[in-house]
XYZ file of C-alpha atoms in Angstrom:
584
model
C -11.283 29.212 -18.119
C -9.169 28.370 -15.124
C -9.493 32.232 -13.349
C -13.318 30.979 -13.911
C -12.536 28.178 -11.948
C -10.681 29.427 -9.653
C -13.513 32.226 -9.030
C -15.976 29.259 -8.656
C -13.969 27.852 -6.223
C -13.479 30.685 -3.850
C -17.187 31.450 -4.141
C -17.907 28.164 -2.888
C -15.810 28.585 -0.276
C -16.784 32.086 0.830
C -20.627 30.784 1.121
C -19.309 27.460 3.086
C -17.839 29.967 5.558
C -20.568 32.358 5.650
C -23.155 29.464 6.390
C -20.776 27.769 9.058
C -20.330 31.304 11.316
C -23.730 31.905 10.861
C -24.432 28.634 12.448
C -22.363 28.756 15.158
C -23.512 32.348 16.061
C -26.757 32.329 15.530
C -28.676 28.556 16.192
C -27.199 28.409 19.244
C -29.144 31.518 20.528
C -32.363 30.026 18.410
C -32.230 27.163 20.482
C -31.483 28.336 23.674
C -34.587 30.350 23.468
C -38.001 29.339 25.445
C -40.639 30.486 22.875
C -41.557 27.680 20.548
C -39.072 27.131 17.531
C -40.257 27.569 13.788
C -39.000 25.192 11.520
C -36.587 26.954 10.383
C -34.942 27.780 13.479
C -35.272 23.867 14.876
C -33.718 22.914 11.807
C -31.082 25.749 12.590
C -30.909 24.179 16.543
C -30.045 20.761 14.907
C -27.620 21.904 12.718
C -25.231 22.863 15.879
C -26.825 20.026 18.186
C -23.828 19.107 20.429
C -25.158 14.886 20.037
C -25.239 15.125 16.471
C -21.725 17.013 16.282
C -20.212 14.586 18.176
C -21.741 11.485 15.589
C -19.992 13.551 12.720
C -16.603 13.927 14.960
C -16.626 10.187 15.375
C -17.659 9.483 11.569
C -14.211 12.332 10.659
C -11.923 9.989 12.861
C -13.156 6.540 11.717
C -12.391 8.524 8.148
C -9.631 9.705 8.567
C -8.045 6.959 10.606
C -9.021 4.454 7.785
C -7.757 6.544 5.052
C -4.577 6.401 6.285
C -4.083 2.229 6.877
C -5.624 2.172 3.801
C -3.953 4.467 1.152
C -0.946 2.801 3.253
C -1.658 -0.783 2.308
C -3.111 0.421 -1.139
C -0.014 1.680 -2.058
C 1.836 -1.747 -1.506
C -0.876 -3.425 -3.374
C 0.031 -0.819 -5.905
C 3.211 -1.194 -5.917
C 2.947 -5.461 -5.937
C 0.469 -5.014 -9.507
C 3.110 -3.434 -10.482
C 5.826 -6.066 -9.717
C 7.415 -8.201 -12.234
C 7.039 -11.088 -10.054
C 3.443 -12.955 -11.286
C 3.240 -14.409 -7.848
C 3.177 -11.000 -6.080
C 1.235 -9.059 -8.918
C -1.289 -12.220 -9.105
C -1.888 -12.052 -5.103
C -2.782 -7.868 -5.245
C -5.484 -8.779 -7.759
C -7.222 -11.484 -5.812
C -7.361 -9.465 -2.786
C -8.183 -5.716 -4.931
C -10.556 -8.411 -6.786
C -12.796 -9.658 -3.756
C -12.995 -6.457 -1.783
C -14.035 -4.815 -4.538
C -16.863 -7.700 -5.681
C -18.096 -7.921 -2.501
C -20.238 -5.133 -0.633
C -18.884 -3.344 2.568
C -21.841 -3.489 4.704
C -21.593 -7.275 4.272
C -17.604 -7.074 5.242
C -18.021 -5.345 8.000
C -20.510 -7.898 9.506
C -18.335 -10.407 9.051
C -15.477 -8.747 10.976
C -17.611 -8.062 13.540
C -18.537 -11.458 13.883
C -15.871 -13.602 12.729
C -12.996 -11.761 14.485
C -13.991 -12.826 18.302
C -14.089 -16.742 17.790
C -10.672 -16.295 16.336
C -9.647 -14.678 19.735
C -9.184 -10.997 18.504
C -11.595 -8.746 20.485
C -11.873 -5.221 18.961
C -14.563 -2.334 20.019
C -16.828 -1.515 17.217
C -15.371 1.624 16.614
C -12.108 -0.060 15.494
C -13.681 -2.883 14.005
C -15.323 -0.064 11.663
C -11.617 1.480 11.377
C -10.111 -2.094 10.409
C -13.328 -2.933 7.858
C -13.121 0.503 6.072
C -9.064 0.310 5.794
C -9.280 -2.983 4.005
C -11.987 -1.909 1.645
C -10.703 1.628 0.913
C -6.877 -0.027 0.484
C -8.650 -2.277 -2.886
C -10.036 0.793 -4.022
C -6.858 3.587 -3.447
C -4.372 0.537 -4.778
C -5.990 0.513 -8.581
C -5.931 4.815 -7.925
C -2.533 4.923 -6.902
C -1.296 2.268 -9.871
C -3.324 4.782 -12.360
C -1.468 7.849 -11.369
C 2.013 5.754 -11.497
C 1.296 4.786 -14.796
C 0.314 8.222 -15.235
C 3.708 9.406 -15.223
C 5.827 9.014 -18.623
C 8.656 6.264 -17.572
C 11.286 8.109 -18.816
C 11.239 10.154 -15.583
C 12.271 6.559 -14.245
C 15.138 6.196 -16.772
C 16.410 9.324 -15.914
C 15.792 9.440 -12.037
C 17.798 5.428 -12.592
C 20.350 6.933 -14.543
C 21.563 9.122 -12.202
C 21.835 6.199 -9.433
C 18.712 6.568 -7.872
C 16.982 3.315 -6.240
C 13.417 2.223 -7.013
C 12.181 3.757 -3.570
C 14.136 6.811 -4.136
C 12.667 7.181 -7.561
C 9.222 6.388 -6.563
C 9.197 8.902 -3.351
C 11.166 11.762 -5.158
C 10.492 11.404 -8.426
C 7.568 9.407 -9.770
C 4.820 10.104 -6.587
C 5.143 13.865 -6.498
C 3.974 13.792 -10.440
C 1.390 11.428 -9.751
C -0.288 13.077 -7.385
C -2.105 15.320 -9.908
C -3.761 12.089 -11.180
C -4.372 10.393 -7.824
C -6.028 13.363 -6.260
C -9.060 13.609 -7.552
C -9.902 10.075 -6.847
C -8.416 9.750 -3.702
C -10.851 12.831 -2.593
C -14.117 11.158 -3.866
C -13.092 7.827 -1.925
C -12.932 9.911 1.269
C -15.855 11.599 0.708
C -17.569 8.244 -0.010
C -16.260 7.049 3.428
C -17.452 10.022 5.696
C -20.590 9.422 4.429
C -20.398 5.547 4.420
C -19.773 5.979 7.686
C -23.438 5.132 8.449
C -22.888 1.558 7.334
C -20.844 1.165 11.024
C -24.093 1.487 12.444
C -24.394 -2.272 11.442
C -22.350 -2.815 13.928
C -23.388 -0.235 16.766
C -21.129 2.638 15.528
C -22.752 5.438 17.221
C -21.955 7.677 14.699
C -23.684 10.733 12.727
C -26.570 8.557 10.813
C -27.201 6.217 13.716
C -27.496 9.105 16.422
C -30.030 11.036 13.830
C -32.544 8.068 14.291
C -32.128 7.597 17.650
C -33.440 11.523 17.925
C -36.404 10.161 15.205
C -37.506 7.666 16.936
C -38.141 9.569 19.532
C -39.396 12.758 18.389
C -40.314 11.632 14.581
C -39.258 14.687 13.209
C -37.959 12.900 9.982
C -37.230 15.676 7.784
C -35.912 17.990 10.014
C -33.780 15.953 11.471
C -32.179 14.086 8.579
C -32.150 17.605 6.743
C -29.911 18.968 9.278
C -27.615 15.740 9.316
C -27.150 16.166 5.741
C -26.028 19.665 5.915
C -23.496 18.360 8.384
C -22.471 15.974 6.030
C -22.699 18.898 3.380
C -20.047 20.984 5.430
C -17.713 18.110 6.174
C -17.363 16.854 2.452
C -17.401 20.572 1.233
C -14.542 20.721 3.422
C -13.097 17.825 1.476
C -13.462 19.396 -1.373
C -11.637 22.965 -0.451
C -8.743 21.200 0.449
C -8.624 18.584 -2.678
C -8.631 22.255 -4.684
C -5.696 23.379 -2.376
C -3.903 19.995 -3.059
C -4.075 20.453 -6.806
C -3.497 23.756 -6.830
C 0.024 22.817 -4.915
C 0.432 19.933 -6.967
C 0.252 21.930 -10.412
C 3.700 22.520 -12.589
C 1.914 24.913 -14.822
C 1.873 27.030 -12.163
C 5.130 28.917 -11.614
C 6.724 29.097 -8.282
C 10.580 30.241 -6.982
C 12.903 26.717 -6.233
C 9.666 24.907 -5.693
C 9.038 26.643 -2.572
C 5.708 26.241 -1.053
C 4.512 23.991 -3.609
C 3.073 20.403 -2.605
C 6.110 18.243 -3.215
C 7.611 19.665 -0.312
C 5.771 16.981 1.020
C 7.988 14.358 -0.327
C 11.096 16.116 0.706
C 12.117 14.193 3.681
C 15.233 14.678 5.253
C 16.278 11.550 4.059
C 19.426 11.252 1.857
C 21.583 8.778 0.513
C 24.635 7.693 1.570
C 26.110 6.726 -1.566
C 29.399 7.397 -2.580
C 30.557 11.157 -2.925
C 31.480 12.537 -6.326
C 35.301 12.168 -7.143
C 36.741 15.443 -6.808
C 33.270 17.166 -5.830
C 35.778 19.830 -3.913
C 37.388 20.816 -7.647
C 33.927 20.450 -8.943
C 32.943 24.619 -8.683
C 34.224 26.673 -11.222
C 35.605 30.205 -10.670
C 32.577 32.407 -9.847
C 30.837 34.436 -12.504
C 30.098 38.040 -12.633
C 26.615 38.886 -12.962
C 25.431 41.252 -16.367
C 22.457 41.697 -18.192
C 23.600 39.466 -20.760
C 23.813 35.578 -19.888
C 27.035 34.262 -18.620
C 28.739 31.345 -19.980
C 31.634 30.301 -17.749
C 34.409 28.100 -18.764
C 34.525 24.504 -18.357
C 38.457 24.298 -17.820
C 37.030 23.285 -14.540
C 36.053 19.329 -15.853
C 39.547 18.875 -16.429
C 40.268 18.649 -12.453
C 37.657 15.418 -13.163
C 38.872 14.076 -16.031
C 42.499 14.851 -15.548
C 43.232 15.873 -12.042
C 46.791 15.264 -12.080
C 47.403 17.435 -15.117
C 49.520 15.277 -17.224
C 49.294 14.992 -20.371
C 46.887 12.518 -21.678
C 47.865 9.996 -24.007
C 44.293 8.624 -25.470
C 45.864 5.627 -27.525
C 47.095 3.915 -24.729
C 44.434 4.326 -21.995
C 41.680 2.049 -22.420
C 38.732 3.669 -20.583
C 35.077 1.453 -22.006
C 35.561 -1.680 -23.405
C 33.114 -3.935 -25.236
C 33.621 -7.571 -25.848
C 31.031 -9.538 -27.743
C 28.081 -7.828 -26.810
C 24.483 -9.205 -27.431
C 21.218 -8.142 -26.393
C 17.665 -9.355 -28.154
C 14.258 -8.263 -27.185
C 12.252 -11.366 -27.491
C 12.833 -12.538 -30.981
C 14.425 -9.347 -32.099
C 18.522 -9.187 -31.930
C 19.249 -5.914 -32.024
C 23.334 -6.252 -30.739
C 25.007 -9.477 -32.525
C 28.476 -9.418 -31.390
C 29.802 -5.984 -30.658
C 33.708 -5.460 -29.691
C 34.319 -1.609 -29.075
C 37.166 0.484 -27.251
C 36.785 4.009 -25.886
C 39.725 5.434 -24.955
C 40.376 7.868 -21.839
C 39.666 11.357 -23.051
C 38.029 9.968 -26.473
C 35.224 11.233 -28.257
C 33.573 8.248 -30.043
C 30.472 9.253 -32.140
C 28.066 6.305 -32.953
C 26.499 6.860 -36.313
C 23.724 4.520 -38.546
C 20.032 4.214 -39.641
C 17.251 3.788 -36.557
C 17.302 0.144 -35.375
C 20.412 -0.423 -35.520
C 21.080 -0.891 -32.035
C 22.512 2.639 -31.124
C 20.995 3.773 -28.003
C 20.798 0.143 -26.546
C 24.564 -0.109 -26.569
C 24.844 3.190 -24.515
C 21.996 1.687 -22.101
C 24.000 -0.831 -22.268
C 27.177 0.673 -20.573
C 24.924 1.771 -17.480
C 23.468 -1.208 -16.774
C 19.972 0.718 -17.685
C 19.277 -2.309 -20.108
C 20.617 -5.765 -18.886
C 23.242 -8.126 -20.844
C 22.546 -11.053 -23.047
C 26.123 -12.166 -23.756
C 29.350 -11.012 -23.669
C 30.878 -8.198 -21.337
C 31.379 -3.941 -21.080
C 33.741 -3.057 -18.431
C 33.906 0.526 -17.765
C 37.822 1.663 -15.841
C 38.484 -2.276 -15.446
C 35.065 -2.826 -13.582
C 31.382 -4.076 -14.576
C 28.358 -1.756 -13.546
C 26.010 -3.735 -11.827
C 27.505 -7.123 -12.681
C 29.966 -9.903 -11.382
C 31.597 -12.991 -12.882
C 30.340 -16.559 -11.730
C 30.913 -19.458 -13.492
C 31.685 -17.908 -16.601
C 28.282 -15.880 -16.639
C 27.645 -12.127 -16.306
C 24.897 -12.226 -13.191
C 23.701 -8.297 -11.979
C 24.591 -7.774 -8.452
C 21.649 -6.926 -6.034
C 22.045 -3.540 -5.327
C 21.799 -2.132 -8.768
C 21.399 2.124 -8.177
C 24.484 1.821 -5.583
C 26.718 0.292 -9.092
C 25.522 3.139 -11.256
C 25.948 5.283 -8.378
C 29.926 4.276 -8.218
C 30.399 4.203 -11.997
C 29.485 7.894 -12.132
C 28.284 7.886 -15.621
C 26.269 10.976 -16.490
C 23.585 10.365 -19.296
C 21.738 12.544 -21.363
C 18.707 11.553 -23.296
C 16.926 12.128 -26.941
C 14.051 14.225 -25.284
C 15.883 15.566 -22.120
C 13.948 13.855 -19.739
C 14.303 16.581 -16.979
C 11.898 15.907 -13.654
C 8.830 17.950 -14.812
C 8.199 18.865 -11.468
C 11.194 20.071 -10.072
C 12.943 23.721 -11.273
C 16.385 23.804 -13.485
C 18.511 24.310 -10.174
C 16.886 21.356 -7.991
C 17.165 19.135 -11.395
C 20.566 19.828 -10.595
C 20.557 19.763 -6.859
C 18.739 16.315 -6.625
C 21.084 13.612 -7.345
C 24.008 15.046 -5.473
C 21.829 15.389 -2.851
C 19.461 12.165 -3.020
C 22.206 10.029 -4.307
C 25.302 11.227 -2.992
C 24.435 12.180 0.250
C 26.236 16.180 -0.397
C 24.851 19.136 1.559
C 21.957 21.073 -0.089
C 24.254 24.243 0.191
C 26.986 23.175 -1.324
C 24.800 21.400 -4.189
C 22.789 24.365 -4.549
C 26.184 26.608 -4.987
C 27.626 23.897 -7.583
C 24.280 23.743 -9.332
C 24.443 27.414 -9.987
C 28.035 27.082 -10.722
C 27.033 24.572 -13.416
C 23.969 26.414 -14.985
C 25.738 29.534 -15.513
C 28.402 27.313 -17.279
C 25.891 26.463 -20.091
C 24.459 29.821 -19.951
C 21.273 29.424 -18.287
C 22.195 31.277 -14.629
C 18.945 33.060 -14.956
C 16.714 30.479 -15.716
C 17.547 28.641 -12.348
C 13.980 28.529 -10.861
C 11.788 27.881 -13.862
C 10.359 24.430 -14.537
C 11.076 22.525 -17.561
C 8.303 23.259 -19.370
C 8.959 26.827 -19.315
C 12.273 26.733 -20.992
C 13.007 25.854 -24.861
C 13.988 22.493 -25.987
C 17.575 23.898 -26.128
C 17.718 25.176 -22.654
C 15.826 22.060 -21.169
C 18.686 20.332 -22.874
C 21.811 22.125 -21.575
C 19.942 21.676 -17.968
C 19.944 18.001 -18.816
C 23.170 18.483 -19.234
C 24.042 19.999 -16.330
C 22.492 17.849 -14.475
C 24.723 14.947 -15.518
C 27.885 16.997 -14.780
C 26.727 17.589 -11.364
C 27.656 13.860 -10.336
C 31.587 14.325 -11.544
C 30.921 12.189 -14.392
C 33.964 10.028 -15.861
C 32.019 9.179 -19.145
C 29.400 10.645 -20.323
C 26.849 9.298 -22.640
C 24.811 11.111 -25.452
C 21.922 9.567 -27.340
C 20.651 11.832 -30.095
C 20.823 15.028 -27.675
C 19.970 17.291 -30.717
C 17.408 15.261 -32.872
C 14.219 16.233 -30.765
C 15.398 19.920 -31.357
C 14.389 22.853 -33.553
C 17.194 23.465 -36.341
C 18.106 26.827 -34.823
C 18.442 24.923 -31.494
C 20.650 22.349 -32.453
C 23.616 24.541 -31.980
C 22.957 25.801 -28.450
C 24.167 22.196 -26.949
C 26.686 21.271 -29.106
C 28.480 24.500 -28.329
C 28.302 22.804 -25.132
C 29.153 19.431 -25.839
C 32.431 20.837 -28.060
C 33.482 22.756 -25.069
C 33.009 19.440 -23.173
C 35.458 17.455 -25.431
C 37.341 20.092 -25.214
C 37.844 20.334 -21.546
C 38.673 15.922 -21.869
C 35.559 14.166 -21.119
C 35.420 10.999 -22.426
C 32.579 10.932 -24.271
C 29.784 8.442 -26.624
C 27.886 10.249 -28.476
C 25.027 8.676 -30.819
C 24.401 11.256 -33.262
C 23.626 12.279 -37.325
C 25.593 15.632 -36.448
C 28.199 15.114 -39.338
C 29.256 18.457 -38.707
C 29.836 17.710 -34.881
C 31.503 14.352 -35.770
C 34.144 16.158 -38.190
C 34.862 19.044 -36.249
C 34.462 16.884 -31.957
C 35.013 13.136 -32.457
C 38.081 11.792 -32.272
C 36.716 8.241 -33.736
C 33.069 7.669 -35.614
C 32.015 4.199 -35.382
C 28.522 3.323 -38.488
C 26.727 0.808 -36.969
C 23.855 -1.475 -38.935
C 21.750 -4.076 -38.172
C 23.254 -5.005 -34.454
C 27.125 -4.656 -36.011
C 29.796 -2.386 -36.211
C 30.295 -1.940 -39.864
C 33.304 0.242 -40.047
C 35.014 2.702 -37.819
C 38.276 4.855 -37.994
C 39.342 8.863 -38.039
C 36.137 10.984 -39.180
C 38.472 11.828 -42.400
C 38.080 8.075 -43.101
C 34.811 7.243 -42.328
C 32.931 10.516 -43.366
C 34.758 11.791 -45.927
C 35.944 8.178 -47.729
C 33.801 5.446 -46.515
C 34.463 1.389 -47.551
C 31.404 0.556 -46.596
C 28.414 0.743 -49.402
C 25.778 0.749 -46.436
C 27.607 3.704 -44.791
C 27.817 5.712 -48.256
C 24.022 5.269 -48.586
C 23.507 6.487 -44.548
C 25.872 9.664 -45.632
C 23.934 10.010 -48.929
C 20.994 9.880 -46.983
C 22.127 12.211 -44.296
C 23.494 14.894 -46.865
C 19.637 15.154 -48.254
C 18.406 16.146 -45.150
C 20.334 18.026 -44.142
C 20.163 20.346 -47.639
C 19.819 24.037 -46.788
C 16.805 23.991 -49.141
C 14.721 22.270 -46.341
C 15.686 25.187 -43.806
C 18.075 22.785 -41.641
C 21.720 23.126 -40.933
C 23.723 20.985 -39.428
C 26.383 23.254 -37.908
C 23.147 25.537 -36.495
């Protein structure tokens, strides 16, 4: 179906550019000739009529000049529906609201008449710039918001996670996915303008329309004419059209391409980076290089131990407080889903979070990150808060949010990976370093591949997400949190969206991980992992910690009755009748 399309496509274009050189070549000569013109060949001459081309240049500029003030402005009215604020989402309504109630022809008359008493003179040509902008901006805002919305917001979560800024998410990140949404609306609305263009000649625009009836009325050749202006208009929009197909074409992650090179989102790779905070040790980051085979390497990860332990002494995990909770609540609405937690995580401790869904698991590591906000009580990560400082005996988030996470270094990996569906393994990788961090793209690009190979997936480097199994998308995610130095790093049910013969591809990674010293959280129902990894297991229920201590103590002889059920439970599913193991 799509080489159909495709096909359809390039025949359209190959007649488009037949007709146009046959045009140029050939009506010229028609109508330079002195024997009387057959219809045909006047309607040829008209086609290529130097008074009507220049209408249609002028109707292309007024276009394109208005397209651009107003997919600008329509993207802050975009962004302000989008606000939390009901001030600034209430004021992009009324504006998107009244442009698009009332009709353009009318607008532009009263710009054109209601500007000059105010003491702003403007020549109709920019009047008809200003009067298209505004209308196109109510009309490219609600296209813009439906491609945002388009994208899944986990992309956010992640992109946040990793200490990247609203703007920084929305350029990088969110707009590059959007784009396959926005597109094809975006292209109608400037077709719809370069032929709305004759409305201007309300106002005196001597554009394409208006310069076709001045030839009528004084010839009164109606259909020729007119039939010759709309093949003009014909070309231009067909135009349009080739190049929307281009766009979409670019902006497609089904289709494969080496690094992203070439592809569309190039075009939201400015040379902007940030200027956050390096990663500690980034020059100890790159592991000893790997030889190349036919068989996929897996390097060590001795390497995170210049991160986790650069001095190389000997690391006494009782008596180095690294994550501390202190009567922690969060609620969503009416809904408590923390009531009171007090936690410790040592330096170099493997603490795995166990108990039923709902009970507050995965918002206590959002928690730590500052990607969910606070009720009551405190986490301090190293001594500090992320994102928070003390006044008046109240926990208040500090303004610049992504430049906290940013210094807290806190890697992250999520249930369903969450990779950036647009970007390749290696510039998952690359981009927070880069973005965030403000390292050069060769030396991220050399510690990205440094990184890959050390969860075995060198020579998957350029695909995209969606070509790689959930295992491999997983160890990328992976990856990609190690490639910010991470001093803790956060799991929240990495395995459960996995395959059973899956499962075992990351752990193998995370064991190697505890292995190496990371401090880790990890919210799992591994009990296999948890026996063999964790150096503490923690059951949580209902918003409390019910019981915690050695895995010995709380898997294999639990005091609690709700954490015997949970194991009970657990044991079921994971019975080798039903095809799943847990050690996979």
């Amino acid at each position: 179906m799509a080489e159909r399309l495709n096909g359809s496509r390039a025949a359209l274009l190959q007649a488009i550019l037949a007709f146009l050189v046959f045009t140029a070549s050939v009506a010229p000569a028609l109508a330079a000739d002195d024997t009387p013109l057959n219809p045909w060949r006047e309607f040829l001459s008209y086609t290529v009529e130097p008074f009507l081309l220049e209408g249609a240049l002028l109707a292309l500029q007024i276009s394109a000049l208005a397209m651009v003030g107003g997919i600008t402005l329509g993207l802050g009215l975009a962004l302000m529906r989008l606000s939390g604020n009901a001030v600034i989402r209430g004021s992009a309504w009324s504006y998107i609201w009244f442009v698009r109630g009332t009709p353009q022809l009318l607008q532009l008359v009263f710009l054109y008449d209601a500007l000059p008493p105010l003491g702003i003179k403007l020549d109709t040509v920019t009047t008809a710039v200003l009067g298209f902008a505004l209308n196109e901006a109510a009309f490219s805002a609600e296209i813009i918001r439906g491609g945002i919305l388009s994208v899944n917001r986990n992309q956010s979560l992640a992109a946040t996670s990793l200490g990247m800024g609203p703007f920084l998410t929305l350029r990088r990140i969110i707009l590059p996915q959007a784009m396959r949404a926005i597109l094809p609306g975006m292209s109608n609305d400037v077709i719809g303008m370069i032929k709305g263009t004759s409305i201007a000649s309300v106002i005196f625009v001597n554009e394409l329309t208006f310069r076709s009836q001045q030839i009528v009325g004084q010839n009164f050749k109606f259909f020729t004419v007119f039939a010759a202006a709309g093949v003009i208009y014909l070309v231009m929009t067909s135009a349009i059209s080739a190049g929307q197909a281009l766009l979409e074409r670019q902006f497609n992650i089904e289709i494969d391409r080496e690094a992203g090179r070439g592809s569309g989102f190039k075009l939201f790779n400015l040379s902007l980076r940030g200027s956050g905070p390096k990663p500690a040790a980034s020059s100890a980051l790159a592991p000893a290089p790997v030889a190349k085979h036919n068989v996929e390497p897996v390097a060590s990860l001795d390497w995170i131990r210049n991160i986790t332990n650069p001095t190389g002494a000997g690391l006494d995990i009782e008596s180095s407080p690294f994550v501390i909770f202190r009567n922690v609540h969060k609620a969503y609405g009416s809904r408590e889903v923390l009531r009171g937690i007090d936690l410790t995580v040592n330096k170099g401790e493997v603490v795995v979070v166990m108990g039923p869904s709902g009970s507050g698991k995965s918002t206590l590591l959002r928690l730590v990150n500052h990607l969910e906000s606070l009720d009551w009580g405190e986490i301090t990560v190293e001594g500090k808060y992320v994102g928070y400082q003390r006044r008046n005996n109240m926990m208040r988030p500090i303004r610049d949010l992504a430049k906290a996470r940013a210094q807290a270094q806190i890697g992250m990996v999520f249930q369903h990976f969450n990779l950036f569906e647009h970007l390749s393994a290696i510039e998952n990788v690359m981009e927070a370093p880069i973005q965030v961090y403000g390292e050069k793209p060769e030396t991220a690009r050399t510690l990205a591949l440094d990184l890959l190979a050390s969860v075995g997936l060198s020579q998957h480097a350029n695909k995209l997400p969606h070509r790689l199994s959930g295992g491999q998308q997983q160890r990328v995610a992976i990856a990609r949190s190690l490639a910010i130095s991470p001093r803790l790093m956060l799991f929240d049910e990495p395995t459960s969206a996995l395959d059973p013969e899956l499962v075992g591809e990351v752990l193998g990674v995370m064991r190697r991980l505890a292995e190496a010293g990371m401090t880790m959280i990890v919210v799992t129902h591994e009990v296999r992992f948890a026996q063999e990894v964790a150096d503490r297991v923690v059951f949580m229920d209902e918003g409390l910690v019910v019981e915690q201590g050695t895995p010995a103590e709380v898997l294999g002889t639990p005091k609690h009755e709700r954490t015997q059920r949970f194991l009970r439970m657990v044991e079921r599913e994971a019975d080798p009748a039903d095809g799943r193991r847990q050690d996979a």
